[in-house]
mmCIF file of C-alpha atoms in Angstrom:
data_model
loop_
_atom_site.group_PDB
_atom_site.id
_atom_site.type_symbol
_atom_site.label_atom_id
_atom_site.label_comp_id
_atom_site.label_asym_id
_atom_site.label_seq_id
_atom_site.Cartn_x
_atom_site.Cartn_y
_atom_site.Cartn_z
ATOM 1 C CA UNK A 1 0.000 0.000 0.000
ATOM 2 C CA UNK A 2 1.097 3.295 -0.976
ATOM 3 C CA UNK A 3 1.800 6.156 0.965
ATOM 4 C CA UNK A 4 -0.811 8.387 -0.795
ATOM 5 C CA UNK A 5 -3.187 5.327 -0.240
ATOM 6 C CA UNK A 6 -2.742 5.184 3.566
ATOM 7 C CA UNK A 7 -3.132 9.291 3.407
ATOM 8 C CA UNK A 8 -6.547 8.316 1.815
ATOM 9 C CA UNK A 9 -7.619 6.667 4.387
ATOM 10 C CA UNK A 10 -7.464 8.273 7.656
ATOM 11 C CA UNK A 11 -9.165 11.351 7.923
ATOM 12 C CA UNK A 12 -8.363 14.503 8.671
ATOM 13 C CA UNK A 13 -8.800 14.884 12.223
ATOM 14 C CA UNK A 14 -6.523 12.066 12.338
ATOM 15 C CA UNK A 15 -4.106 13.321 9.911
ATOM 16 C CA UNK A 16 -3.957 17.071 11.525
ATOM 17 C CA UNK A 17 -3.160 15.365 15.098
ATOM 18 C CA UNK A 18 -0.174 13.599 13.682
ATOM 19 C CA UNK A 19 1.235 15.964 11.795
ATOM 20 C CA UNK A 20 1.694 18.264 14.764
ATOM 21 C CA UNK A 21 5.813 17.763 15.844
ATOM 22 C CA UNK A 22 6.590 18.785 12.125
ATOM 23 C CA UNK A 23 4.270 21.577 12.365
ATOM 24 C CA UNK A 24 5.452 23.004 14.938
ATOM 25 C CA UNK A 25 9.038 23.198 13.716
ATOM 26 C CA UNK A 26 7.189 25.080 10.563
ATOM 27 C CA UNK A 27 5.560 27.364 12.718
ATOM 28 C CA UNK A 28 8.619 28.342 14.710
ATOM 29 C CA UNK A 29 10.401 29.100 11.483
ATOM 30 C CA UNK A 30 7.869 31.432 10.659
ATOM 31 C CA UNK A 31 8.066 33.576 13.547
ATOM 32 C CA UNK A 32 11.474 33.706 13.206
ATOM 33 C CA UNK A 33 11.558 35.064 9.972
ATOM 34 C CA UNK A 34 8.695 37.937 11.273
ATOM 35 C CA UNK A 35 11.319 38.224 14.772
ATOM 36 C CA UNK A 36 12.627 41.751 13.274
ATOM 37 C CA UNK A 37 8.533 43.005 12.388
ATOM 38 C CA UNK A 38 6.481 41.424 15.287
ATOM 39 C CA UNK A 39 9.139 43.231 17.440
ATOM 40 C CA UNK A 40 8.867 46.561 16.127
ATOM 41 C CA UNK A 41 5.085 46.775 15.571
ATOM 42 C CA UNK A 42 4.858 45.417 20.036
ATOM 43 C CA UNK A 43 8.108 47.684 21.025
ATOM 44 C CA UNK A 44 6.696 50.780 22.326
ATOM 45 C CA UNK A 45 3.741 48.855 24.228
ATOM 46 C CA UNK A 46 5.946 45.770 25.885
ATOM 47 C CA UNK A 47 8.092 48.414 27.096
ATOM 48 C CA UNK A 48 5.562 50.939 29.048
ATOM 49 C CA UNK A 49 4.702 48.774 32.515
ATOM 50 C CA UNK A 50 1.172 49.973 32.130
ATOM 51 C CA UNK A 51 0.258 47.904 29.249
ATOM 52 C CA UNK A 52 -2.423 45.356 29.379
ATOM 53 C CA UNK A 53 -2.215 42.129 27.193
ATOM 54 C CA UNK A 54 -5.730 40.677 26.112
ATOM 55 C CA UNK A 55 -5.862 37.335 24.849
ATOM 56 C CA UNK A 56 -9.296 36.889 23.218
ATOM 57 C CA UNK A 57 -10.707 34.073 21.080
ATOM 58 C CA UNK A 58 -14.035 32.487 20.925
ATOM 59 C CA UNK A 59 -14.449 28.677 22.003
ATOM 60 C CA UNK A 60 -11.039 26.351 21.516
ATOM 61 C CA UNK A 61 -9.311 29.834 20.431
ATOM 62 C CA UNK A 62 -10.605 31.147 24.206
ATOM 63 C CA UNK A 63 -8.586 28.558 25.739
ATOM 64 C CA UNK A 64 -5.466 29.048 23.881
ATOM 65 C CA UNK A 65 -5.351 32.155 26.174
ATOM 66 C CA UNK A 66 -6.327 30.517 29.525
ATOM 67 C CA UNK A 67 -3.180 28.462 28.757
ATOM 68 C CA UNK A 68 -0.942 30.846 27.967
ATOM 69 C CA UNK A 69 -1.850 33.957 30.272
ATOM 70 C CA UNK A 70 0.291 33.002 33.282
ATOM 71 C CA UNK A 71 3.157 32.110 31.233
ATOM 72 C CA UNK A 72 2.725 35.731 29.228
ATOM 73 C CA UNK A 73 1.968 37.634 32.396
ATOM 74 C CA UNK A 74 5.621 35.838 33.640
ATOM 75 C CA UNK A 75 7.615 36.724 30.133
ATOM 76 C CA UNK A 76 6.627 40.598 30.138
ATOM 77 C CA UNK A 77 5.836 41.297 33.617
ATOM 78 C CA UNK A 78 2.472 43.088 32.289
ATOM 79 C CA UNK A 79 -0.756 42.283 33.274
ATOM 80 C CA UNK A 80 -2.308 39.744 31.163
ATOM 81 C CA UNK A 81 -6.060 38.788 31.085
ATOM 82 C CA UNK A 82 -7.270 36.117 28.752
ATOM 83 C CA UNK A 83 -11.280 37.261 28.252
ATOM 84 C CA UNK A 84 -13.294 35.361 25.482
ATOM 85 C CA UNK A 85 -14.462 37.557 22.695
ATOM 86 C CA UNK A 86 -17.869 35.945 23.378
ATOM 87 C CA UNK A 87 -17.823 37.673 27.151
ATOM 88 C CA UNK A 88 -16.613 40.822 25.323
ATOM 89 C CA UNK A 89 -19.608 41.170 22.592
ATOM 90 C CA UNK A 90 -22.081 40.860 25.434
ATOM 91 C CA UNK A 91 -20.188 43.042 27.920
ATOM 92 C CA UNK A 92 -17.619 45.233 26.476
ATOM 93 C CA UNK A 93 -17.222 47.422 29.639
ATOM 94 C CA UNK A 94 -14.986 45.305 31.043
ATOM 95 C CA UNK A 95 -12.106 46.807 29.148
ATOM 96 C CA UNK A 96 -13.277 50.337 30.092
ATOM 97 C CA UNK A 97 -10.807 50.549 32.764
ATOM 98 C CA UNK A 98 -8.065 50.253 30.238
ATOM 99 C CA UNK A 99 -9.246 52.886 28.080
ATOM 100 C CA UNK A 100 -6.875 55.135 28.400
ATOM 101 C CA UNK A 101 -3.764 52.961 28.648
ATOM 102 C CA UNK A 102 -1.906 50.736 26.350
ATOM 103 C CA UNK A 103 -3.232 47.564 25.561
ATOM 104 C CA UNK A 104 -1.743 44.601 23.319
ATOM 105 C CA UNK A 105 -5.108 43.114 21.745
ATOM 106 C CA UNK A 106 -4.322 39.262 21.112
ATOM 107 C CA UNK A 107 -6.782 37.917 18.401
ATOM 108 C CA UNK A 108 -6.363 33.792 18.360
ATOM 109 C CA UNK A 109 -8.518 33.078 15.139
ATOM 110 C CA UNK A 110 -8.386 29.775 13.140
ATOM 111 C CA UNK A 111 -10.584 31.593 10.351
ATOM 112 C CA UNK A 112 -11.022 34.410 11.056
ATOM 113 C CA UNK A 113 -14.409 34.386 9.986
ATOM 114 C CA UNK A 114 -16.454 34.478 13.928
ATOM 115 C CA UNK A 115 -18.369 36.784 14.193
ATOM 116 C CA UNK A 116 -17.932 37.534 17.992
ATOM 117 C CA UNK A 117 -13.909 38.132 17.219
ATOM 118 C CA UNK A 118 -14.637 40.117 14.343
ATOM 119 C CA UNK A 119 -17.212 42.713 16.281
ATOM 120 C CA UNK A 120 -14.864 42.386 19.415
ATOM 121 C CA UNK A 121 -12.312 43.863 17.662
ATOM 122 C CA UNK A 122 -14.749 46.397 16.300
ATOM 123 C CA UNK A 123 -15.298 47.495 19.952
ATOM 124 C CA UNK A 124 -12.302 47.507 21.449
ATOM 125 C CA UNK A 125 -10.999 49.978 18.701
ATOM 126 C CA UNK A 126 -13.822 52.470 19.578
ATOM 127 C CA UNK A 127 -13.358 52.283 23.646
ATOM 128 C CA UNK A 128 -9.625 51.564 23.504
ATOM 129 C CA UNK A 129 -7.512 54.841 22.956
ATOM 130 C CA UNK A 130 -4.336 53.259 22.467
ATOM 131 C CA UNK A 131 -4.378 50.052 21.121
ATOM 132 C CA UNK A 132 -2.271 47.834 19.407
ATOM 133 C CA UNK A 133 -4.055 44.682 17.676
ATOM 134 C CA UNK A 134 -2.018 41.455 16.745
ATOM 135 C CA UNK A 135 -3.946 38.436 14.970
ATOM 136 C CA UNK A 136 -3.007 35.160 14.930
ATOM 137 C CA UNK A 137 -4.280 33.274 12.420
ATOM 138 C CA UNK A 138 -4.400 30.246 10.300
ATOM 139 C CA UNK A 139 -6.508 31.588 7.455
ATOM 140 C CA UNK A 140 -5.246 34.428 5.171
ATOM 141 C CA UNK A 141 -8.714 35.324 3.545
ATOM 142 C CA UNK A 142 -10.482 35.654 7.191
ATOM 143 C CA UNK A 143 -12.145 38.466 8.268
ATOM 144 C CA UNK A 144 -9.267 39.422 10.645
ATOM 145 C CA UNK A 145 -6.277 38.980 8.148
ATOM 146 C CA UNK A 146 -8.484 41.185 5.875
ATOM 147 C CA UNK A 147 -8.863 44.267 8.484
ATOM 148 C CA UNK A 148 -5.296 43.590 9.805
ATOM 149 C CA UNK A 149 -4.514 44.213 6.016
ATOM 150 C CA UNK A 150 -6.084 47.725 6.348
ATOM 151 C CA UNK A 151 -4.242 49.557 9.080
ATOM 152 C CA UNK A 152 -0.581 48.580 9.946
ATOM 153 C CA UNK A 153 -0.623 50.986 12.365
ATOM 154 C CA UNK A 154 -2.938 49.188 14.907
ATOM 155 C CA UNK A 155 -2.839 45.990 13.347
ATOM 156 C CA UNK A 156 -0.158 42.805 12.800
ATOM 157 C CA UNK A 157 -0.868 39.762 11.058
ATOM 158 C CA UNK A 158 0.732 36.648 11.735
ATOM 159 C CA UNK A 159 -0.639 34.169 9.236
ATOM 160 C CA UNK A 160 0.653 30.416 9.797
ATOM 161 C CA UNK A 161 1.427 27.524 7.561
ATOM 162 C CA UNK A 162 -1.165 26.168 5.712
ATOM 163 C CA UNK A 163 -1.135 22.831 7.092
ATOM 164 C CA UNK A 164 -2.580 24.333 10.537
ATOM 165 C CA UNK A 165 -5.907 25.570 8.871
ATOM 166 C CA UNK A 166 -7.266 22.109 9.881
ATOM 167 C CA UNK A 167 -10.364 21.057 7.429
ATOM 168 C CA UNK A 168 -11.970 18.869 10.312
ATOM 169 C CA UNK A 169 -14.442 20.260 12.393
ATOM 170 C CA UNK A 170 -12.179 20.011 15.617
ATOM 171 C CA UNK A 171 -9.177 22.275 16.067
ATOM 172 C CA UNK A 172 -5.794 20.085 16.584
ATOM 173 C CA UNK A 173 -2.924 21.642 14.342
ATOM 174 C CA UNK A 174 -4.736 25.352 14.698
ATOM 175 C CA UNK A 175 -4.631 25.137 18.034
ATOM 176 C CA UNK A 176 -1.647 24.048 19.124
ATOM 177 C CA UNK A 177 0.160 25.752 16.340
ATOM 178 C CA UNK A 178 -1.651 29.097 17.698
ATOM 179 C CA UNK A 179 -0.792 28.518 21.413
ATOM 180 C CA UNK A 180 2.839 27.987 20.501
ATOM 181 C CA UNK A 181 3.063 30.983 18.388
ATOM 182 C CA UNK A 182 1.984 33.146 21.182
ATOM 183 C CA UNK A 183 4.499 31.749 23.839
ATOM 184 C CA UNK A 184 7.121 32.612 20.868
ATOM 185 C CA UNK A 185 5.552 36.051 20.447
ATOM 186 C CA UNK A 186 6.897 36.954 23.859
ATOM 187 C CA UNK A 187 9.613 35.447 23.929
ATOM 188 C CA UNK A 188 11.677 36.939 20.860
ATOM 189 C CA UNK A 189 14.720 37.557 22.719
ATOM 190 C CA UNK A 190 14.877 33.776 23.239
ATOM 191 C CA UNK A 191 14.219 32.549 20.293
ATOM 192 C CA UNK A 192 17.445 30.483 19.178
ATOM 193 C CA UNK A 193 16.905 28.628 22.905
ATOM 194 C CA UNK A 194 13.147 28.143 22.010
ATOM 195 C CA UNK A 195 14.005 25.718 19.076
ATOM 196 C CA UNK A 196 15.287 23.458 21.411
ATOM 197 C CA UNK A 197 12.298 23.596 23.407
ATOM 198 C CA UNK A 198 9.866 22.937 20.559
ATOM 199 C CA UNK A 199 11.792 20.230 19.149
ATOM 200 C CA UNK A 200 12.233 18.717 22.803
ATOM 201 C CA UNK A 201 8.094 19.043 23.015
ATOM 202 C CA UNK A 202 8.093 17.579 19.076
ATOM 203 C CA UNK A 203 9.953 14.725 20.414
ATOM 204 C CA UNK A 204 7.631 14.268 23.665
ATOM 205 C CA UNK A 205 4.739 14.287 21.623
ATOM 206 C CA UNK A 206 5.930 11.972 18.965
ATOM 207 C CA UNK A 207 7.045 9.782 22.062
ATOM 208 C CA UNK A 208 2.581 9.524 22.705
ATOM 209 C CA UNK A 209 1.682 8.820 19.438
ATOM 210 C CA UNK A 210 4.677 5.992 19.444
ATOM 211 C CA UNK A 211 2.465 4.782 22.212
ATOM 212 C CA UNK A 212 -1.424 6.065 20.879
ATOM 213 C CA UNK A 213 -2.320 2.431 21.095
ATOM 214 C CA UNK A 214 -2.748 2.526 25.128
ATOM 215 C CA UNK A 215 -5.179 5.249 24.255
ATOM 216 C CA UNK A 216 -7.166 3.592 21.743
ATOM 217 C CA UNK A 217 -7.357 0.986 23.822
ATOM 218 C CA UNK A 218 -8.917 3.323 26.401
ATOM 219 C CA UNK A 219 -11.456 4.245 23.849
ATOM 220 C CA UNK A 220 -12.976 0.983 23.952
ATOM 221 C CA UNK A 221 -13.371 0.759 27.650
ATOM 222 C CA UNK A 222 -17.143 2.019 28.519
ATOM 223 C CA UNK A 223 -17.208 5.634 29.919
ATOM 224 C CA UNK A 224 -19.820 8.660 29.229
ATOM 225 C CA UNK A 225 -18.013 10.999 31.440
ATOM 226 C CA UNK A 226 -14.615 12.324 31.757
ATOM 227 C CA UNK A 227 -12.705 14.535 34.051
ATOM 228 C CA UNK A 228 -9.642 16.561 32.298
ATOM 229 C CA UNK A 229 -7.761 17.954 35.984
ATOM 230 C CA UNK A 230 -4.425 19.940 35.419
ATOM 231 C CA UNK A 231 -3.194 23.274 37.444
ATOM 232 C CA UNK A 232 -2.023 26.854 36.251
ATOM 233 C CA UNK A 233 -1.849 26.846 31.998
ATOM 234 C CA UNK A 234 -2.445 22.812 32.592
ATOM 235 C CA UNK A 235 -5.852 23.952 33.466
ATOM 236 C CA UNK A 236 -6.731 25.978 29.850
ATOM 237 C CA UNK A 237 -4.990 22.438 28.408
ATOM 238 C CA UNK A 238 -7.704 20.611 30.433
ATOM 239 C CA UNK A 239 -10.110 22.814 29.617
ATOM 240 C CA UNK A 240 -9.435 21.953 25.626
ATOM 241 C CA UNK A 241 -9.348 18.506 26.128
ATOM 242 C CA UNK A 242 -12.459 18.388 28.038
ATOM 243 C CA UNK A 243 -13.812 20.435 24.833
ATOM 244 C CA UNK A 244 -12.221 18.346 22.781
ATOM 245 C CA UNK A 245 -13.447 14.264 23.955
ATOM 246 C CA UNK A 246 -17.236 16.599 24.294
ATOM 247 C CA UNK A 247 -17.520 17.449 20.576
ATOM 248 C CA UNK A 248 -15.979 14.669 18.754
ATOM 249 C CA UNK A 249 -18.072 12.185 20.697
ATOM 250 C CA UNK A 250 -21.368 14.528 19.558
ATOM 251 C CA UNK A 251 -21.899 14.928 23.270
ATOM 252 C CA UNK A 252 -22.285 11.364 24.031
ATOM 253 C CA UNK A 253 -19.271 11.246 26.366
ATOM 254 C CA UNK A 254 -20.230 14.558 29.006
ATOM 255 C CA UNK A 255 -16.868 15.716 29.814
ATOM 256 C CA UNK A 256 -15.876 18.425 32.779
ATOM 257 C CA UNK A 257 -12.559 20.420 33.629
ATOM 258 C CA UNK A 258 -11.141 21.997 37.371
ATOM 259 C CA UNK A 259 -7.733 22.417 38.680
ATOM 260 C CA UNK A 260 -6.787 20.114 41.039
ATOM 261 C CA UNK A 261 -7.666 22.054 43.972
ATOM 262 C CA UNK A 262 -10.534 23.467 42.765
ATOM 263 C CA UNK A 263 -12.143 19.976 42.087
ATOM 264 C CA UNK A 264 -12.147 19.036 45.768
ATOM 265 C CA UNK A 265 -14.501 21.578 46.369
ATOM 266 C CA UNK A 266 -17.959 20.391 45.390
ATOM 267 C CA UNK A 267 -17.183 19.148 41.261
ATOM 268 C CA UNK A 268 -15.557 16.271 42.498
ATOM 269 C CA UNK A 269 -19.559 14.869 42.907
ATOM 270 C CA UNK A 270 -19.468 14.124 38.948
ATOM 271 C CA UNK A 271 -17.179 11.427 39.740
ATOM 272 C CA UNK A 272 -19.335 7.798 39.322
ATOM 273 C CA UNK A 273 -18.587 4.327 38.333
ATOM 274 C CA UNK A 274 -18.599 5.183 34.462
ATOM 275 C CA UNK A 275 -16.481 8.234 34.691
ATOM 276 C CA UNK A 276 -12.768 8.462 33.452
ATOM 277 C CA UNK A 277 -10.176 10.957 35.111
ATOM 278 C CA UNK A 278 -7.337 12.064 33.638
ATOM 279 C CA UNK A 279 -5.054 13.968 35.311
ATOM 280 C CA UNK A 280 -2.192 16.351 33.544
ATOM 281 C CA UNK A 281 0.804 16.602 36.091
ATOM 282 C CA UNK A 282 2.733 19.687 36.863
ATOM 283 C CA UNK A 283 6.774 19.446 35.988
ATOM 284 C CA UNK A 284 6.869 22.322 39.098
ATOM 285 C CA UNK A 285 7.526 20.036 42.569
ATOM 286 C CA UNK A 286 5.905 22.392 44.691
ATOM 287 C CA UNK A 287 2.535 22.296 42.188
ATOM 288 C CA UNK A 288 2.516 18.645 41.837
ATOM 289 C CA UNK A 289 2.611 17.980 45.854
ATOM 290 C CA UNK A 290 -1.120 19.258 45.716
ATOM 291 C CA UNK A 291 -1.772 16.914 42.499
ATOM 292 C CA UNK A 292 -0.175 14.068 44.298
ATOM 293 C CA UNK A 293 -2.449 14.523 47.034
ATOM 294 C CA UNK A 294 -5.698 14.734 45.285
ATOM 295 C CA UNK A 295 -4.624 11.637 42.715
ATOM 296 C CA UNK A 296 -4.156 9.649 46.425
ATOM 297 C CA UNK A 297 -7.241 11.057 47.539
ATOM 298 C CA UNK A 298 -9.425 9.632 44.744
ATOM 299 C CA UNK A 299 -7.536 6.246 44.722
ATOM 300 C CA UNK A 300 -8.840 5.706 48.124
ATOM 301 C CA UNK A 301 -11.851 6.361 47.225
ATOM 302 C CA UNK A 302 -12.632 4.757 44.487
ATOM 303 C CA UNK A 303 -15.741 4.722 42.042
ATOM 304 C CA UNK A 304 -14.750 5.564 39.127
ATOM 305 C CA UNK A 305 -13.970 3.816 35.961
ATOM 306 C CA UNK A 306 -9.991 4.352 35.250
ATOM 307 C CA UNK A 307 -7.652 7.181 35.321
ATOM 308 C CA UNK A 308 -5.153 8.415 33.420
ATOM 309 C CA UNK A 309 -1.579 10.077 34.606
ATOM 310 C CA UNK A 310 0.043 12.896 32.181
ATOM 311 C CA UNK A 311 3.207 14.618 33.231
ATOM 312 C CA UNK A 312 5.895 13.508 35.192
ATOM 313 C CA UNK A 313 5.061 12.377 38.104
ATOM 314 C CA UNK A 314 7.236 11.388 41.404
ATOM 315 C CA UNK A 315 7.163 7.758 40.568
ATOM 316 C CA UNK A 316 4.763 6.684 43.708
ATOM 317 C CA UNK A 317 2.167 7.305 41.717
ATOM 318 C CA UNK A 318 0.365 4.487 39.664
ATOM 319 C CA UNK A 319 -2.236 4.135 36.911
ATOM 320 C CA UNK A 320 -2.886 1.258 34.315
ATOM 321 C CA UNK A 321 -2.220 4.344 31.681
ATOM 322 C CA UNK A 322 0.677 6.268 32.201
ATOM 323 C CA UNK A 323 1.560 8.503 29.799
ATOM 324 C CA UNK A 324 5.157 10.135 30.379
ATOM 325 C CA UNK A 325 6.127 14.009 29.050
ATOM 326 C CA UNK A 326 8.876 15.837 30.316
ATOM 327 C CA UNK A 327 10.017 19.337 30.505
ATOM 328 C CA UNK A 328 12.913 20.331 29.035
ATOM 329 C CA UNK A 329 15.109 21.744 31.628
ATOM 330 C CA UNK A 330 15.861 25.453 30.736
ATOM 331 C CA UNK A 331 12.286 25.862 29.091
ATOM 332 C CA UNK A 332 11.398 29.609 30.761
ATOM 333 C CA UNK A 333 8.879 29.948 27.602
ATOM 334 C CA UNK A 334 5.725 27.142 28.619
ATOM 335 C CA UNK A 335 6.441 25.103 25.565
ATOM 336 C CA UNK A 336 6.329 22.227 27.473
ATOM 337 C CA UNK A 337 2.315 22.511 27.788
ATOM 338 C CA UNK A 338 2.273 21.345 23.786
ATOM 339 C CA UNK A 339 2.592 17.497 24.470
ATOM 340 C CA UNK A 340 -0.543 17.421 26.600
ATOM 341 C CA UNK A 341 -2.704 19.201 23.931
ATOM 342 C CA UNK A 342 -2.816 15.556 22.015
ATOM 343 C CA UNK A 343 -4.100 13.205 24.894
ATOM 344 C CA UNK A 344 -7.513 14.944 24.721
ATOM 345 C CA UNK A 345 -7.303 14.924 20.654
ATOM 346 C CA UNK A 346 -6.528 11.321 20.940
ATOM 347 C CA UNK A 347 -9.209 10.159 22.971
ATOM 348 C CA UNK A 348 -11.227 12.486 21.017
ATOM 349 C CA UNK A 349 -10.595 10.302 17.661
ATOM 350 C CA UNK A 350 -10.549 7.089 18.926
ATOM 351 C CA UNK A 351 -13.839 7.384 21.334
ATOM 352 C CA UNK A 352 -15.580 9.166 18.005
ATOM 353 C CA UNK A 353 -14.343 6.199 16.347
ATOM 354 C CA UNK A 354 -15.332 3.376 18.615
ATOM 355 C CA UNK A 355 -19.158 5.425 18.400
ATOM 356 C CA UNK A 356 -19.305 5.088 15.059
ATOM 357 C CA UNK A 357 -18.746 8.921 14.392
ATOM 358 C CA UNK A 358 -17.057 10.269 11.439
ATOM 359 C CA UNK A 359 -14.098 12.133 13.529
ATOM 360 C CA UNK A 360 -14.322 15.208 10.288
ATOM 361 C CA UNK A 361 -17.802 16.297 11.141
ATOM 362 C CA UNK A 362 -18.745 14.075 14.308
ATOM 363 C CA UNK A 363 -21.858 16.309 14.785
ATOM 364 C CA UNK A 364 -25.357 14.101 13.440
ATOM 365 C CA UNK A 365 -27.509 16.790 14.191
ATOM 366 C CA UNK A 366 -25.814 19.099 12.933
ATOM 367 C CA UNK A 367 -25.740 21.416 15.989
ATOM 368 C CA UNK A 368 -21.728 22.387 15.676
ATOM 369 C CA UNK A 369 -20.226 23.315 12.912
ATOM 370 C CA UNK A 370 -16.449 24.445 12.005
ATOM 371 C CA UNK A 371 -17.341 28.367 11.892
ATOM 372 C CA UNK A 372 -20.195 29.038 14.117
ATOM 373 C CA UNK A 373 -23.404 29.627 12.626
ATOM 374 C CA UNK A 374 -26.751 32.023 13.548
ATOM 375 C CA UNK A 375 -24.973 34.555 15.765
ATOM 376 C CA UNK A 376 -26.406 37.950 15.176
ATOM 377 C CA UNK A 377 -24.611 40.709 16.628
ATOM 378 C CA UNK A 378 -26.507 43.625 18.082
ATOM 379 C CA UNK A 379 -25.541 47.416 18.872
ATOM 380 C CA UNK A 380 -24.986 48.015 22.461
#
């Protein structure tokens, strides 16, 4: 069997989660080549200490900046909020407070096309005095390259490589291609360390899909609820992956995300016989004493179906699916996060699969679609 053949059939979900590690070398090279212009369109605002970064997105594009916004607010010393361009349609007052400092408006878009990022933008420019509006994208004829196209003053385009516009109605490649291109963003001055980083996460991830068969294997095993736990920008990861299992699976698998020691406190009821947990581990020791704990906790306790253990762990913990990533050592940037991304894509597939779902448009009903559909947008 051919090459082109085997392409031919898998299908694109599956084909945009595996193509990832070589992505993201792709993507790295292409913010390295726009180092020199991304740097001198953000200069004037990463250097005044009351700027305000905004990370904005609607849906998975949201949680690209609950992942990230720690790990920004740590790179620029700034204050970073990541606020969902479907919060900021309904209620744009709560950027009034910024309007009359600088703020770095972060636009996470696969195409460009919402409508919520494309009237938050919109908004912000009218109650924003000084703003500064960077889009990252994986669509060159969206909405937002198109009105980044029309102002260079205010607005920056960062288009990625084709491959990362996925054509499945889940984001993979777009995501993760997105997430790492804002951790590079802010992080120019570090950029010939970074490639280490990304290839080390490259090789971590490539290191899970080596090993995808102990998740496929999971698929079969009979759940209809799932538990994605992980702390600090682990917690936007879980968030996506909880997102992620949810939509391929049409909603047949009811998935839920916390940190882990926010789930103690009252979410940790979801937990019955036919639920799976899986827990992303922290690389920080201090971070994963609190994971450790709950992980212990829930062992003792019992009723649930299985669990799953992402991350490093202190070797005293044990699962009948581990699935190893570490950190690379000197990584000051959060590209370590990446790896994780694909556990929830994974089960994703494979639990879409075992349902009988078509992974590309898992949806029978037809209630989700790849661009969101019927929003009308009203004057305030």
């Amino acid at each position: 069997m051919t090459m082109e053949m085997v392409e031919k059939n898998r299908t694109h979900t599956e084909i945009e989660i595996f193509q990832q590690p070589e992505v993201w070398k792709k993507v790295f090279k292409e913010i390295q080549g726009q180092r020199d212009g991304i740097n001198k369109f953000l200069t004037s605002h990463l250097s005044d200490g009351n700027t305000t970064i905004l990370l904005t997105g609607a849906g998975s594009s949201a949680f690209i900046g609950e992942s990230v916004e720690l790990v920004i607010a740590g790179a620029t010393g700034l204050t970073t909020r990541a606020i969902a361009t479907t919060d900021l349609v309904t209620h744009p007052e709560a950027v009034d407070t910024l309007s009359e400092s600088p703020v770095i408006l972060i636009s996470f878009a696969r195409s460009g096309n919402s409508p919520e990022s494309v009237e938050t933008v919109k908004l912000l420019e009218a109650r924003l005095g000084n703003l500064k509006h960077l889009v990252i994208t994986c669509n060159p004829d969206g909405a937002l390259a198109k009105m980044a196209e029309q102002d260079s003053s205010i607005h920056y385009c960062i288009v990625l490589p084709e491959e990362t516009n996925d054509k499945s109605l889940a984001m993979t490649s777009s995501f993760s291609s997105m997430l790492l291109s804002s951790l590079l963003v802010f992080n120019l001055d570090r950029l010939d360390q970074a490639e280490t980083w990304v290839a080390h996460s490259a090789q971590e991830t490539q290191k899970i899909f080596d090993n995808a068969k102990l998740l496929k294997g999971l698929a079969h095993l009979d759940f209809d609820r799932a538990i994605f736990l992980g702390s600090g920008p682990l917690q936007g990861i879980a968030n996506e992956c909880h997102l992620k299992l949810q939509e391929l699976t049409d909603g047949q698998v009811i998935c839920k995300y916390d940190s882990c020691l926010g789930f103690r406190h009252g979410p940790r009821a979801v937990v019955k016989e036919n639920t799976l947990l899986v827990f992303f581990l922290s690389p920080d020791s201090h971070v994963a004493k609190y994971e450790n704990d709950l992980v212990s906790s829930i062992v003792q306790g019992g009723g649930y179906l299985d669990m799953v253990l992402v991350g490093q762990g202190n070797g005293t913990l044990e699962s009948n699916y581990m699935m190893p990533i570490t950190k690379h050592s000197n990584d000051v940037a959060g590209i370590f996060i990446l790896p994780y991304v694909v556990i929830g894509q994974l089960l994703g597939l494979y639990k879409s699969q075992e349902l009988g779902l078509n992974p590309d448009n898992p949806s029978v009903n037809g209630a989700i679609s790849r661009v969101v559909q019927g929003v009308t947008i009203y004057k305030k």
